[in-house]
One Martini backbone bead per residue (centre of mass of N, CA, C, O) as a GRO file, in nm:
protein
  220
    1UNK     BB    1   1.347  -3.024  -3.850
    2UNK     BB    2   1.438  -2.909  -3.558
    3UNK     BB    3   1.277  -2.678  -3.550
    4UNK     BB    4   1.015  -2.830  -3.559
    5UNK     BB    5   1.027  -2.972  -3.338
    6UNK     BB    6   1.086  -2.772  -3.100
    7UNK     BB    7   0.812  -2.600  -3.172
    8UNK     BB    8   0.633  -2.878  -3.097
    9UNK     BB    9   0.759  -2.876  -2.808
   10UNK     BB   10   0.670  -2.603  -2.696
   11UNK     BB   11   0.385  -2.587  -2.742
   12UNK     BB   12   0.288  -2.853  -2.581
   13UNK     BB   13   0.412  -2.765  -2.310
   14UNK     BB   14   0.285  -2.467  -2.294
   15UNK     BB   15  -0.018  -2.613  -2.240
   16UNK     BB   16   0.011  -2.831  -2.045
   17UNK     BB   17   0.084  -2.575  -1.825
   18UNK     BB   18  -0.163  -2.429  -1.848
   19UNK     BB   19  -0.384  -2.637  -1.783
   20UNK     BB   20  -0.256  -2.679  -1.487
   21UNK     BB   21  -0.318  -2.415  -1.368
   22UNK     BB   22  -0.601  -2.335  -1.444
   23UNK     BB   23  -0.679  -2.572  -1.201
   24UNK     BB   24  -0.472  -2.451  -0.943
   25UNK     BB   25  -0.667  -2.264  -0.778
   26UNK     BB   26  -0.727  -2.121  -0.511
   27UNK     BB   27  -1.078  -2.082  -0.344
   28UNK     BB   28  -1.301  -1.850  -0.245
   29UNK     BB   29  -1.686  -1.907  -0.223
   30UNK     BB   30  -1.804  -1.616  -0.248
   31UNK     BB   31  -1.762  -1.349  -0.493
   32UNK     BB   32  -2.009  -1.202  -0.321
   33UNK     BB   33  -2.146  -0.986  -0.047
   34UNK     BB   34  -2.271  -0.889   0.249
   35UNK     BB   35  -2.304  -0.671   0.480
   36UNK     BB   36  -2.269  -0.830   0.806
   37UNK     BB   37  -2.331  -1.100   0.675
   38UNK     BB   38  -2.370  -1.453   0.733
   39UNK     BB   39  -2.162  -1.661   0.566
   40UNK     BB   40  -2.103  -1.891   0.335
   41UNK     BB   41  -1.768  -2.012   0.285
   42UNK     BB   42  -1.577  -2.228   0.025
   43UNK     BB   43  -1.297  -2.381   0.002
   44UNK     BB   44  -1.106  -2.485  -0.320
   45UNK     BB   45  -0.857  -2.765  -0.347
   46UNK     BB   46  -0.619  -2.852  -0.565
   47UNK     BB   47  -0.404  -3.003  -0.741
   48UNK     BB   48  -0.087  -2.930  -0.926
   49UNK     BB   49   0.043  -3.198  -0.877
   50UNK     BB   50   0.220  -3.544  -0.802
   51UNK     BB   51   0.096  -3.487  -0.504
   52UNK     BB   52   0.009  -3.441  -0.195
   53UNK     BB   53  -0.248  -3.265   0.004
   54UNK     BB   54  -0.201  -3.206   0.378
   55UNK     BB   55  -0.243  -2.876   0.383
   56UNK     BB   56  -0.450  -2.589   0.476
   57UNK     BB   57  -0.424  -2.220   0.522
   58UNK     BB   58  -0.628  -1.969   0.621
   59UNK     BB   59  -0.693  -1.636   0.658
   60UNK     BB   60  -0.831  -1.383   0.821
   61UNK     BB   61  -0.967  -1.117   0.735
   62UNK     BB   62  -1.018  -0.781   0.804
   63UNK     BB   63  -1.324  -0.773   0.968
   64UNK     BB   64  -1.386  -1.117   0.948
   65UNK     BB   65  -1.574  -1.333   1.121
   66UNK     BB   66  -1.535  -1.606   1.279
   67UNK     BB   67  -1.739  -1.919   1.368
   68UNK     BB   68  -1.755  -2.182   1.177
   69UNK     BB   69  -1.704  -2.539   1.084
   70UNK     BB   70  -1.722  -2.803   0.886
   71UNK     BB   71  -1.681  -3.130   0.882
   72UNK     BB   72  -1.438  -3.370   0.762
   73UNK     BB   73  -1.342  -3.638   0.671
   74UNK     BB   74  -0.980  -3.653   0.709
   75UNK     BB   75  -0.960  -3.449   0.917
   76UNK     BB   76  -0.846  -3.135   1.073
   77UNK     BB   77  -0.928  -2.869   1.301
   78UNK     BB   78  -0.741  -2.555   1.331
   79UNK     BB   79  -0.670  -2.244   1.499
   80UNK     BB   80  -0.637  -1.899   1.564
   81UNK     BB   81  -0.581  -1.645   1.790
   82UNK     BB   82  -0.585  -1.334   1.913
   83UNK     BB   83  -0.593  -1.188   2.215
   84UNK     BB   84  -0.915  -1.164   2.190
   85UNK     BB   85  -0.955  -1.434   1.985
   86UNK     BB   86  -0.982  -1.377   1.693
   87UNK     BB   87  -0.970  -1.562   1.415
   88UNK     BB   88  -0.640  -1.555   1.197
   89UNK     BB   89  -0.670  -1.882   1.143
   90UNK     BB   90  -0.740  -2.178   0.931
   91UNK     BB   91  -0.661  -2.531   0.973
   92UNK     BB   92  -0.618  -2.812   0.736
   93UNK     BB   93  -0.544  -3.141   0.813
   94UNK     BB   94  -0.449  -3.490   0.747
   95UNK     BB   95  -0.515  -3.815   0.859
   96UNK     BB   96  -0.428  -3.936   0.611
   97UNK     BB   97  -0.357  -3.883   0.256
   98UNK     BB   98  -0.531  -3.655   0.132
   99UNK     BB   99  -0.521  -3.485  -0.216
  100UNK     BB  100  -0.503  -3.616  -0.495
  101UNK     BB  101  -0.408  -3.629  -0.769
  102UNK     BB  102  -0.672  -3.510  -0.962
  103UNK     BB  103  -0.776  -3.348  -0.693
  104UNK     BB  104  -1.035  -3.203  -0.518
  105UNK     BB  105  -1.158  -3.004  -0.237
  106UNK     BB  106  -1.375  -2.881   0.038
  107UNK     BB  107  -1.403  -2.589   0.283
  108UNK     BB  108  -1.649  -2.512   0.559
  109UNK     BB  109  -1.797  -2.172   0.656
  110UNK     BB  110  -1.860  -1.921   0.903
  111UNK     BB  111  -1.923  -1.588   0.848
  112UNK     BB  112  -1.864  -1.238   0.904
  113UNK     BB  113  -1.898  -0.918   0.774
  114UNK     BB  114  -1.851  -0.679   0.738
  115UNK     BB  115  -1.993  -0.361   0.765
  116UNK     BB  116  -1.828  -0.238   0.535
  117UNK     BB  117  -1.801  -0.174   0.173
  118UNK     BB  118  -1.562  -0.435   0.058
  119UNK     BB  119  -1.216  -0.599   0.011
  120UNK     BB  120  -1.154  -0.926   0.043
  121UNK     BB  121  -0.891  -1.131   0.129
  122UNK     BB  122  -0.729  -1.497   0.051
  123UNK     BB  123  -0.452  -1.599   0.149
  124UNK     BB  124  -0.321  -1.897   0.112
  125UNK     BB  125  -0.174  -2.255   0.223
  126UNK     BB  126   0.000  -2.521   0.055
  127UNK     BB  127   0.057  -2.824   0.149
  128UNK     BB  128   0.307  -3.074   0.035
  129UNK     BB  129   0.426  -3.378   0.119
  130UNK     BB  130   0.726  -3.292  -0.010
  131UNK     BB  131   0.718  -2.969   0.159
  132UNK     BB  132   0.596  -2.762  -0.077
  133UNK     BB  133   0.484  -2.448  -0.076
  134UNK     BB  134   0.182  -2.263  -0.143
  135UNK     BB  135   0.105  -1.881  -0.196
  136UNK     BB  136  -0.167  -1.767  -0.204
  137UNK     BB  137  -0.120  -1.395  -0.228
  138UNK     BB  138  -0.158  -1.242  -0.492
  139UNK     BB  139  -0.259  -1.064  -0.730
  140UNK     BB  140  -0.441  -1.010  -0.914
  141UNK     BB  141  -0.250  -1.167  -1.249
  142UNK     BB  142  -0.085  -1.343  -1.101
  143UNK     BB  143   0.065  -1.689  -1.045
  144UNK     BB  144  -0.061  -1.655  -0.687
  145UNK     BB  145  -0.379  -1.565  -0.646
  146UNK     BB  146  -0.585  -1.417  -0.406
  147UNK     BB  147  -0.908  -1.424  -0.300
  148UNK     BB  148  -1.206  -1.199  -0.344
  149UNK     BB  149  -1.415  -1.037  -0.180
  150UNK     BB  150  -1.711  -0.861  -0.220
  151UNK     BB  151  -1.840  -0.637  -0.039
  152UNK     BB  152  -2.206  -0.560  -0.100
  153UNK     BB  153  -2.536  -0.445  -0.162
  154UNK     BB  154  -2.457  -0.582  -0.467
  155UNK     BB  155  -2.438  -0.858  -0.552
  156UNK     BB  156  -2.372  -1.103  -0.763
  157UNK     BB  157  -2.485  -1.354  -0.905
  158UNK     BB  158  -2.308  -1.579  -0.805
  159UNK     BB  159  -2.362  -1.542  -0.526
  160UNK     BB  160  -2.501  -1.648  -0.213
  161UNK     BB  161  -2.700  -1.660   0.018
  162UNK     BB  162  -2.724  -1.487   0.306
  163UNK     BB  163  -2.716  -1.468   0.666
  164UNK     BB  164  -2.861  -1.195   0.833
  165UNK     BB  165  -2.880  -1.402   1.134
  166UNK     BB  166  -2.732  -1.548   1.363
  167UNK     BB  167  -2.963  -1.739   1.432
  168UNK     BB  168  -2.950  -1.876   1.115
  169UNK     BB  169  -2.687  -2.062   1.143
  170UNK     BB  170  -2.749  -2.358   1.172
  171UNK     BB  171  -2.865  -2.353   0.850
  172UNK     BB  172  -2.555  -2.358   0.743
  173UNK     BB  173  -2.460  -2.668   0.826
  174UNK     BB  174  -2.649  -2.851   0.675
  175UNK     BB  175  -2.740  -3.094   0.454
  176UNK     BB  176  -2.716  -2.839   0.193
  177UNK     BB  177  -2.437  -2.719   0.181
  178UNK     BB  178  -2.256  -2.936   0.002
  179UNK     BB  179  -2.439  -2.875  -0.249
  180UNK     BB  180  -2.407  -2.612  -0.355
  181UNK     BB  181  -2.121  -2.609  -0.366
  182UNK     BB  182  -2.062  -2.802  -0.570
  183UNK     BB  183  -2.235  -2.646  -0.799
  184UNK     BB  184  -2.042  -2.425  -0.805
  185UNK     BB  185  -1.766  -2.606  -0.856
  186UNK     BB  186  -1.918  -2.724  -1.135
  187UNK     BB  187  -1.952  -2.420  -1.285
  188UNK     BB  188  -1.698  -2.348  -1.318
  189UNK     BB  189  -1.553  -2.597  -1.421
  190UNK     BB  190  -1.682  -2.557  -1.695
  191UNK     BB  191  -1.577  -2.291  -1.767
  192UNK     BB  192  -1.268  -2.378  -1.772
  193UNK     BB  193  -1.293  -2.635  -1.980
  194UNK     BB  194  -1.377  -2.426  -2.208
  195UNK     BB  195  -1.139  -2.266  -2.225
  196UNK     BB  196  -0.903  -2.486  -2.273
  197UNK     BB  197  -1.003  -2.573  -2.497
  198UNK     BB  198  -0.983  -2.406  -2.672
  199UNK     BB  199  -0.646  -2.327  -2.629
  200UNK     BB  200  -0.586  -2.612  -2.752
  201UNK     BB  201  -0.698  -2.570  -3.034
  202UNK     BB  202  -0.560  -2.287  -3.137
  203UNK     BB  203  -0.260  -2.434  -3.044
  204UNK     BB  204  -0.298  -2.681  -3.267
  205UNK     BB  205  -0.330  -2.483  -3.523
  206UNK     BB  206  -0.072  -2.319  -3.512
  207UNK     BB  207   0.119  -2.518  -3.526
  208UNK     BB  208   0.031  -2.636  -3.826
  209UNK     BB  209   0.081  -2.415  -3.942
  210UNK     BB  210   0.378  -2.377  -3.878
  211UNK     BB  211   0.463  -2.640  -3.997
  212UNK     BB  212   0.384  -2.601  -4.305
  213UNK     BB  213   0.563  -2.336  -4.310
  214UNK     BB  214   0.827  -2.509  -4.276
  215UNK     BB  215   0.794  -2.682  -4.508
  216UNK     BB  216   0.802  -2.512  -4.729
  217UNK     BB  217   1.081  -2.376  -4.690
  218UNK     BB  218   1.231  -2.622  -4.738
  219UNK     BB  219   1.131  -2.703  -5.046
  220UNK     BB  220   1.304  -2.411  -5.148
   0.00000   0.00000   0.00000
């Protein structure tokens, strides 16, 4: 009967591990736009653990010129350029208590894409209230991938549409732009929670099967 304890501790731990990082990656979309489009952004930070996040630093990909950000009531934004003037980091720093636990933001901005069609990468700095920093920067399929928008002439049906005009900048920024992003960020979710529940059905059923598979040798 130890093995059998053990075995439905150990099933039941790592479906829990993984419940929770399925909703705990950091993501900026659209994950696909065109080229030299003035798109809006919007970054999505979810809570991973059981403390607050207070910080989160976005590095701006090469090639991407960032132009302007929303304001969140809660929040400062602050930038970082380069000698050229060019913005290569914006940071959103907590006025107040932060994102809590089972809690996600959004944050959006408006950037200008590459003129060629190419991947960039979106490195991303999670600060949590307790000191410990999360990088999402490594690559599709590690632990902590950091998102990824395809520049291309044929968008993803995901993508939204792209402001391919400077001037009208302004119409990005409209009390439009957060019901589209909410929208988004709640098809995306409703995608990972029917993930998560099959996965949890299928864990839960192998359990059972393991578990009569150990009483009937232990009954011989």
């Amino acid at each position: 009967m130890k093995n059998i304890s053990k075995l439905l501790i150990f099933t039941f731990a790592a479906l829990l591990i993984f419940s929770g990082s399925a909703y705990a990656h950091v993501t900026v979309k659209p994950s696909s736009s065109a080229p030299e489009a003035w798109e809006t952004y919007t970054i999505k930070v979810p809570v991973e653990k059981e403390t607050a996040t207070t910080k989160v630093t976005l590095k701006v990909p090469e090639g991407v010129t960032f132009e302007s950000y929303q304001p969140v009531p809660g929040w400062k934004v602050t930038t970082e350029g380069d000698k050229d003037g060019h913005v290569k980091t914006v940071t959103w720093a907590a006025t107040d208590k932060g994102i809590a636990a089972g809690q996600f933001q959004q944050f959006s901005f408006v950037a200008q894409n590459p003129k060629e069609e190419t991947n960039v990468a979106w490195d991303a700095f999670q600060y949590y209230e307790d000191g410990e920093i999360v990088e999402w920067s490594g690559e599709e399929g590690s632990d902590l991938p950091h998102s990824v928008t395809e520049i291309t002439v044929a968008p993803k049906a995901d993508a939204e549409p792209a402001d391919h005009g400077h001037e009208d900048e302004a119409d990005t920024n409209d009390s439009t732009t957060p019901d589209n992003s909410k929208d988004a960020a709640t098809t995306e979710g409703d995608g990972n929670q029917t993930l998560i529940i099959t996965l949890a059905v299928t864990s839960l059923i192998l359990s059972i099967v393991a578990l009569f598979a150990a009483l009937r040798k232990n009954k011989k």
